[in-house]
């Protein structure tokens, strides 16, 4: 006779909720940064010594769209959607990469968001399985 036990939820599931909340916050950060770059270009200064692949307005739209996606996925992580873990990992890695390219424009802000992204990756990868809905 085989018994199937549902996975037990431990205290580590708080890391997943933390990751979801941080995704929501990082998404809001990106939305604010993106809107600032799109509507107030004078906030960011481009110099010849800095490398930006696109103009500031284009990067603003990239940050805005990515921010909305990260925000929505963070909400899905918070409510326990299993797909959101995988999508969240991909989006957070993309977010860190876009922040790395944005570091020439706003270094301290980019470093703070990258640090948040690393914490989110840890939460989703290491402890994400405990919060899924079955």
JSON list of C-alpha atoms in Angstrom, two decimals:
[
{"chain": "A", "resi": 1, "resn": "UNK", "atom": "CA", "xyz": [0.00, 0.00, 0.00]},
{"chain": "A", "resi": 2, "resn": "UNK", "atom": "CA", "xyz": [1.42, 3.34, -1.05]},
{"chain": "A", "resi": 3, "resn": "UNK", "atom": "CA", "xyz": [0.47, 6.60, 0.56]},
{"chain": "A", "resi": 4, "resn": "UNK", "atom": "CA", "xyz": [0.79, 9.84, -1.26]},
{"chain": "A", "resi": 5, "resn": "UNK", "atom": "CA", "xyz": [1.38, 12.78, 1.03]},
{"chain": "A", "resi": 6, "resn": "UNK", "atom": "CA", "xyz": [0.92, 16.31, -0.10]},
{"chain": "A", "resi": 7, "resn": "UNK", "atom": "CA", "xyz": [4.11, 18.34, 0.15]},
{"chain": "A", "resi": 8, "resn": "UNK", "atom": "CA", "xyz": [4.35, 20.01, 3.50]},
{"chain": "A", "resi": 9, "resn": "UNK", "atom": "CA", "xyz": [4.57, 23.77, 3.57]},
{"chain": "A", "resi": 10, "resn": "UNK", "atom": "CA", "xyz": [7.45, 24.99, 5.72]},
{"chain": "A", "resi": 11, "resn": "UNK", "atom": "CA", "xyz": [8.50, 28.36, 7.02]},
{"chain": "A", "resi": 12, "resn": "UNK", "atom": "CA", "xyz": [10.72, 28.75, 3.97]},
{"chain": "A", "resi": 13, "resn": "UNK", "atom": "CA", "xyz": [7.63, 29.50, 1.87]},
{"chain": "A", "resi": 14, "resn": "UNK", "atom": "CA", "xyz": [7.93, 33.02, 3.26]},
{"chain": "A", "resi": 15, "resn": "UNK", "atom": "CA", "xyz": [10.91, 33.45, 0.95]},
{"chain": "A", "resi": 16, "resn": "UNK", "atom": "CA", "xyz": [8.63, 32.89, -2.02]},
{"chain": "A", "resi": 17, "resn": "UNK", "atom": "CA", "xyz": [6.17, 35.49, -0.80]},
{"chain": "A", "resi": 18, "resn": "UNK", "atom": "CA", "xyz": [9.11, 37.78, -0.14]},
{"chain": "A", "resi": 19, "resn": "UNK", "atom": "CA", "xyz": [10.30, 37.15, -3.71]},
{"chain": "A", "resi": 20, "resn": "UNK", "atom": "CA", "xyz": [6.85, 37.96, -5.08]},
{"chain": "A", "resi": 21, "resn": "UNK", "atom": "CA", "xyz": [6.65, 41.16, -3.04]},
{"chain": "A", "resi": 22, "resn": "UNK", "atom": "CA", "xyz": [10.13, 42.17, -4.18]},
{"chain": "A", "resi": 23, "resn": "UNK", "atom": "CA", "xyz": [9.13, 41.48, -7.78]},
{"chain": "A", "resi": 24, "resn": "UNK", "atom": "CA", "xyz": [6.18, 43.82, -7.34]},
{"chain": "A", "resi": 25, "resn": "UNK", "atom": "CA", "xyz": [8.51, 46.46, -5.90]},
{"chain": "A", "resi": 26, "resn": "UNK", "atom": "CA", "xyz": [11.11, 45.97, -8.67]},
{"chain": "A", "resi": 27, "resn": "UNK", "atom": "CA", "xyz": [8.33, 46.19, -11.24]},
{"chain": "A", "resi": 28, "resn": "UNK", "atom": "CA", "xyz": [7.17, 49.48, -9.75]},
{"chain": "A", "resi": 29, "resn": "UNK", "atom": "CA", "xyz": [10.77, 50.73, -9.73]},
{"chain": "A", "resi": 30, "resn": "UNK", "atom": "CA", "xyz": [11.03, 49.93, -13.45]},
{"chain": "A", "resi": 31, "resn": "UNK", "atom": "CA", "xyz": [7.70, 51.56, -14.24]},
{"chain": "A", "resi": 32, "resn": "UNK", "atom": "CA", "xyz": [8.77, 54.76, -12.46]},
{"chain": "A", "resi": 33, "resn": "UNK", "atom": "CA", "xyz": [12.22, 54.73, -14.07]},
{"chain": "A", "resi": 34, "resn": "UNK", "atom": "CA", "xyz": [10.74, 54.04, -17.48]},
{"chain": "A", "resi": 35, "resn": "UNK", "atom": "CA", "xyz": [8.16, 56.81, -17.22]},
{"chain": "A", "resi": 36, "resn": "UNK", "atom": "CA", "xyz": [10.81, 59.25, -16.00]},
{"chain": "A", "resi": 37, "resn": "UNK", "atom": "CA", "xyz": [13.02, 58.41, -18.98]},
{"chain": "A", "resi": 38, "resn": "UNK", "atom": "CA", "xyz": [10.16, 58.66, -21.47]},
{"chain": "A", "resi": 39, "resn": "UNK", "atom": "CA", "xyz": [8.53, 61.86, -20.25]},
{"chain": "A", "resi": 40, "resn": "UNK", "atom": "CA", "xyz": [11.44, 63.72, -18.65]},
{"chain": "A", "resi": 41, "resn": "UNK", "atom": "CA", "xyz": [14.57, 62.94, -20.64]},
{"chain": "A", "resi": 42, "resn": "UNK", "atom": "CA", "xyz": [16.48, 65.69, -18.87]},
{"chain": "A", "resi": 43, "resn": "UNK", "atom": "CA", "xyz": [16.54, 63.49, -15.74]},
{"chain": "A", "resi": 44, "resn": "UNK", "atom": "CA", "xyz": [19.11, 61.27, -17.44]},
{"chain": "A", "resi": 45, "resn": "UNK", "atom": "CA", "xyz": [22.25, 62.67, -19.05]},
{"chain": "A", "resi": 46, "resn": "UNK", "atom": "CA", "xyz": [23.96, 60.93, -21.92]},
{"chain": "A", "resi": 47, "resn": "UNK", "atom": "CA", "xyz": [27.66, 61.54, -22.39]},
{"chain": "A", "resi": 48, "resn": "UNK", "atom": "CA", "xyz": [30.09, 60.38, -25.03]},
{"chain": "A", "resi": 49, "resn": "UNK", "atom": "CA", "xyz": [31.96, 58.30, -22.44]},
{"chain": "A", "resi": 50, "resn": "UNK", "atom": "CA", "xyz": [28.90, 56.16, -21.65]},
{"chain": "A", "resi": 51, "resn": "UNK", "atom": "CA", "xyz": [27.57, 53.27, -23.72]},
{"chain": "A", "resi": 52, "resn": "UNK", "atom": "CA", "xyz": [23.83, 53.21, -24.42]},
{"chain": "A", "resi": 53, "resn": "UNK", "atom": "CA", "xyz": [22.67, 51.00, -27.25]},
{"chain": "A", "resi": 54, "resn": "UNK", "atom": "CA", "xyz": [19.40, 52.93, -27.68]},
{"chain": "A", "resi": 55, "resn": "UNK", "atom": "CA", "xyz": [18.40, 56.43, -26.81]},
{"chain": "A", "resi": 56, "resn": "UNK", "atom": "CA", "xyz": [17.03, 57.13, -23.33]},
{"chain": "A", "resi": 57, "resn": "UNK", "atom": "CA", "xyz": [13.41, 57.19, -24.50]},
{"chain": "A", "resi": 58, "resn": "UNK", "atom": "CA", "xyz": [13.67, 53.70, -25.98]},
{"chain": "A", "resi": 59, "resn": "UNK", "atom": "CA", "xyz": [15.26, 52.37, -22.80]},
{"chain": "A", "resi": 60, "resn": "UNK", "atom": "CA", "xyz": [12.49, 54.08, -20.86]},
{"chain": "A", "resi": 61, "resn": "UNK", "atom": "CA", "xyz": [9.88, 52.09, -22.77]},
{"chain": "A", "resi": 62, "resn": "UNK", "atom": "CA", "xyz": [11.88, 48.88, -22.27]},
{"chain": "A", "resi": 63, "resn": "UNK", "atom": "CA", "xyz": [11.98, 49.51, -18.52]},
{"chain": "A", "resi": 64, "resn": "UNK", "atom": "CA", "xyz": [8.30, 50.40, -18.41]},
{"chain": "A", "resi": 65, "resn": "UNK", "atom": "CA", "xyz": [7.13, 47.26, -20.28]},
{"chain": "A", "resi": 66, "resn": "UNK", "atom": "CA", "xyz": [9.47, 45.00, -18.33]},
{"chain": "A", "resi": 67, "resn": "UNK", "atom": "CA", "xyz": [8.32, 46.63, -15.11]},
{"chain": "A", "resi": 68, "resn": "UNK", "atom": "CA", "xyz": [4.67, 45.91, -15.87]},
{"chain": "A", "resi": 69, "resn": "UNK", "atom": "CA", "xyz": [5.51, 42.27, -16.70]},
{"chain": "A", "resi": 70, "resn": "UNK", "atom": "CA", "xyz": [7.60, 41.83, -13.53]},
{"chain": "A", "resi": 71, "resn": "UNK", "atom": "CA", "xyz": [4.86, 43.45, -11.45]},
{"chain": "A", "resi": 72, "resn": "UNK", "atom": "CA", "xyz": [2.13, 41.19, -12.86]},
{"chain": "A", "resi": 73, "resn": "UNK", "atom": "CA", "xyz": [4.27, 38.08, -12.47]},
{"chain": "A", "resi": 74, "resn": "UNK", "atom": "CA", "xyz": [5.09, 39.08, -8.89]},
{"chain": "A", "resi": 75, "resn": "UNK", "atom": "CA", "xyz": [1.38, 39.17, -8.10]},
{"chain": "A", "resi": 76, "resn": "UNK", "atom": "CA", "xyz": [1.01, 35.69, -9.65]},
{"chain": "A", "resi": 77, "resn": "UNK", "atom": "CA", "xyz": [3.93, 34.42, -7.52]},
{"chain": "A", "resi": 78, "resn": "UNK", "atom": "CA", "xyz": [2.27, 35.81, -4.41]},
{"chain": "A", "resi": 79, "resn": "UNK", "atom": "CA", "xyz": [-0.94, 33.88, -5.09]},
{"chain": "A", "resi": 80, "resn": "UNK", "atom": "CA", "xyz": [0.99, 30.63, -5.72]},
{"chain": "A", "resi": 81, "resn": "UNK", "atom": "CA", "xyz": [0.83, 30.20, -9.49]},
{"chain": "A", "resi": 82, "resn": "UNK", "atom": "CA", "xyz": [3.46, 27.61, -10.48]},
{"chain": "A", "resi": 83, "resn": "UNK", "atom": "CA", "xyz": [4.03, 29.08, -13.97]},
{"chain": "A", "resi": 84, "resn": "UNK", "atom": "CA", "xyz": [4.90, 32.41, -12.38]},
{"chain": "A", "resi": 85, "resn": "UNK", "atom": "CA", "xyz": [8.04, 30.97, -10.79]},
{"chain": "A", "resi": 86, "resn": "UNK", "atom": "CA", "xyz": [9.53, 30.06, -14.17]},
{"chain": "A", "resi": 87, "resn": "UNK", "atom": "CA", "xyz": [8.40, 33.26, -15.87]},
{"chain": "A", "resi": 88, "resn": "UNK", "atom": "CA", "xyz": [9.57, 35.22, -12.83]},
{"chain": "A", "resi": 89, "resn": "UNK", "atom": "CA", "xyz": [13.08, 33.78, -13.01]},
{"chain": "A", "resi": 90, "resn": "UNK", "atom": "CA", "xyz": [13.36, 34.68, -16.70]},
{"chain": "A", "resi": 91, "resn": "UNK", "atom": "CA", "xyz": [11.94, 38.19, -16.22]},
{"chain": "A", "resi": 92, "resn": "UNK", "atom": "CA", "xyz": [14.10, 38.93, -13.19]},
{"chain": "A", "resi": 93, "resn": "UNK", "atom": "CA", "xyz": [17.23, 37.84, -15.07]},
{"chain": "A", "resi": 94, "resn": "UNK", "atom": "CA", "xyz": [16.22, 40.11, -17.98]},
{"chain": "A", "resi": 95, "resn": "UNK", "atom": "CA", "xyz": [15.58, 42.89, -15.49]},
{"chain": "A", "resi": 96, "resn": "UNK", "atom": "CA", "xyz": [19.07, 42.51, -14.02]},
{"chain": "A", "resi": 97, "resn": "UNK", "atom": "CA", "xyz": [20.57, 42.62, -17.52]},
{"chain": "A", "resi": 98, "resn": "UNK", "atom": "CA", "xyz": [18.66, 45.76, -18.46]},
{"chain": "A", "resi": 99, "resn": "UNK", "atom": "CA", "xyz": [19.74, 47.36, -15.19]},
{"chain": "A", "resi": 100, "resn": "UNK", "atom": "CA", "xyz": [23.33, 46.44, -16.00]},
{"chain": "A", "resi": 101, "resn": "UNK", "atom": "CA", "xyz": [23.08, 48.28, -19.30]},
{"chain": "A", "resi": 102, "resn": "UNK", "atom": "CA", "xyz": [21.37, 51.21, -17.51]},
{"chain": "A", "resi": 103, "resn": "UNK", "atom": "CA", "xyz": [24.14, 51.42, -14.90]},
{"chain": "A", "resi": 104, "resn": "UNK", "atom": "CA", "xyz": [25.98, 54.13, -16.86]},
{"chain": "A", "resi": 105, "resn": "UNK", "atom": "CA", "xyz": [22.93, 56.38, -16.60]},
{"chain": "A", "resi": 106, "resn": "UNK", "atom": "CA", "xyz": [21.97, 55.79, -12.97]},
{"chain": "A", "resi": 107, "resn": "UNK", "atom": "CA", "xyz": [24.52, 53.58, -11.17]},
{"chain": "A", "resi": 108, "resn": "UNK", "atom": "CA", "xyz": [23.22, 53.50, -7.58]},
{"chain": "A", "resi": 109, "resn": "UNK", "atom": "CA", "xyz": [19.62, 52.88, -8.61]},
{"chain": "A", "resi": 110, "resn": "UNK", "atom": "CA", "xyz": [20.68, 50.10, -10.99]},
{"chain": "A", "resi": 111, "resn": "UNK", "atom": "CA", "xyz": [22.83, 48.43, -8.32]},
{"chain": "A", "resi": 112, "resn": "UNK", "atom": "CA", "xyz": [19.93, 48.52, -5.83]},
{"chain": "A", "resi": 113, "resn": "UNK", "atom": "CA", "xyz": [17.55, 46.92, -8.32]},
{"chain": "A", "resi": 114, "resn": "UNK", "atom": "CA", "xyz": [20.13, 44.26, -9.28]},
{"chain": "A", "resi": 115, "resn": "UNK", "atom": "CA", "xyz": [20.52, 43.40, -5.56]},
{"chain": "A", "resi": 116, "resn": "UNK", "atom": "CA", "xyz": [16.74, 43.00, -5.28]},
{"chain": "A", "resi": 117, "resn": "UNK", "atom": "CA", "xyz": [16.78, 40.80, -8.40]},
{"chain": "A", "resi": 118, "resn": "UNK", "atom": "CA", "xyz": [19.39, 38.51, -6.85]},
{"chain": "A", "resi": 119, "resn": "UNK", "atom": "CA", "xyz": [17.25, 38.06, -3.73]},
{"chain": "A", "resi": 120, "resn": "UNK", "atom": "CA", "xyz": [14.21, 37.30, -5.87]},
{"chain": "A", "resi": 121, "resn": "UNK", "atom": "CA", "xyz": [16.14, 34.70, -7.87]},
{"chain": "A", "resi": 122, "resn": "UNK", "atom": "CA", "xyz": [17.21, 33.01, -4.65]},
{"chain": "A", "resi": 123, "resn": "UNK", "atom": "CA", "xyz": [13.65, 32.95, -3.34]},
{"chain": "A", "resi": 124, "resn": "UNK", "atom": "CA", "xyz": [12.11, 31.60, -6.53]},
{"chain": "A", "resi": 125, "resn": "UNK", "atom": "CA", "xyz": [14.75, 29.02, -7.37]},
{"chain": "A", "resi": 126, "resn": "UNK", "atom": "CA", "xyz": [15.57, 27.62, -3.94]},
{"chain": "A", "resi": 127, "resn": "UNK", "atom": "CA", "xyz": [12.20, 27.76, -2.18]},
{"chain": "A", "resi": 128, "resn": "UNK", "atom": "CA", "xyz": [9.65, 28.29, -4.95]},
{"chain": "A", "resi": 129, "resn": "UNK", "atom": "CA", "xyz": [8.34, 24.74, -5.06]},
{"chain": "A", "resi": 130, "resn": "UNK", "atom": "CA", "xyz": [6.87, 24.99, -1.57]},
{"chain": "A", "resi": 131, "resn": "UNK", "atom": "CA", "xyz": [4.34, 27.68, -2.52]},
{"chain": "A", "resi": 132, "resn": "UNK", "atom": "CA", "xyz": [2.82, 26.14, -5.62]},
{"chain": "A", "resi": 133, "resn": "UNK", "atom": "CA", "xyz": [-0.86, 25.39, -5.91]},
{"chain": "A", "resi": 134, "resn": "UNK", "atom": "CA", "xyz": [-1.84, 21.77, -6.62]}
]
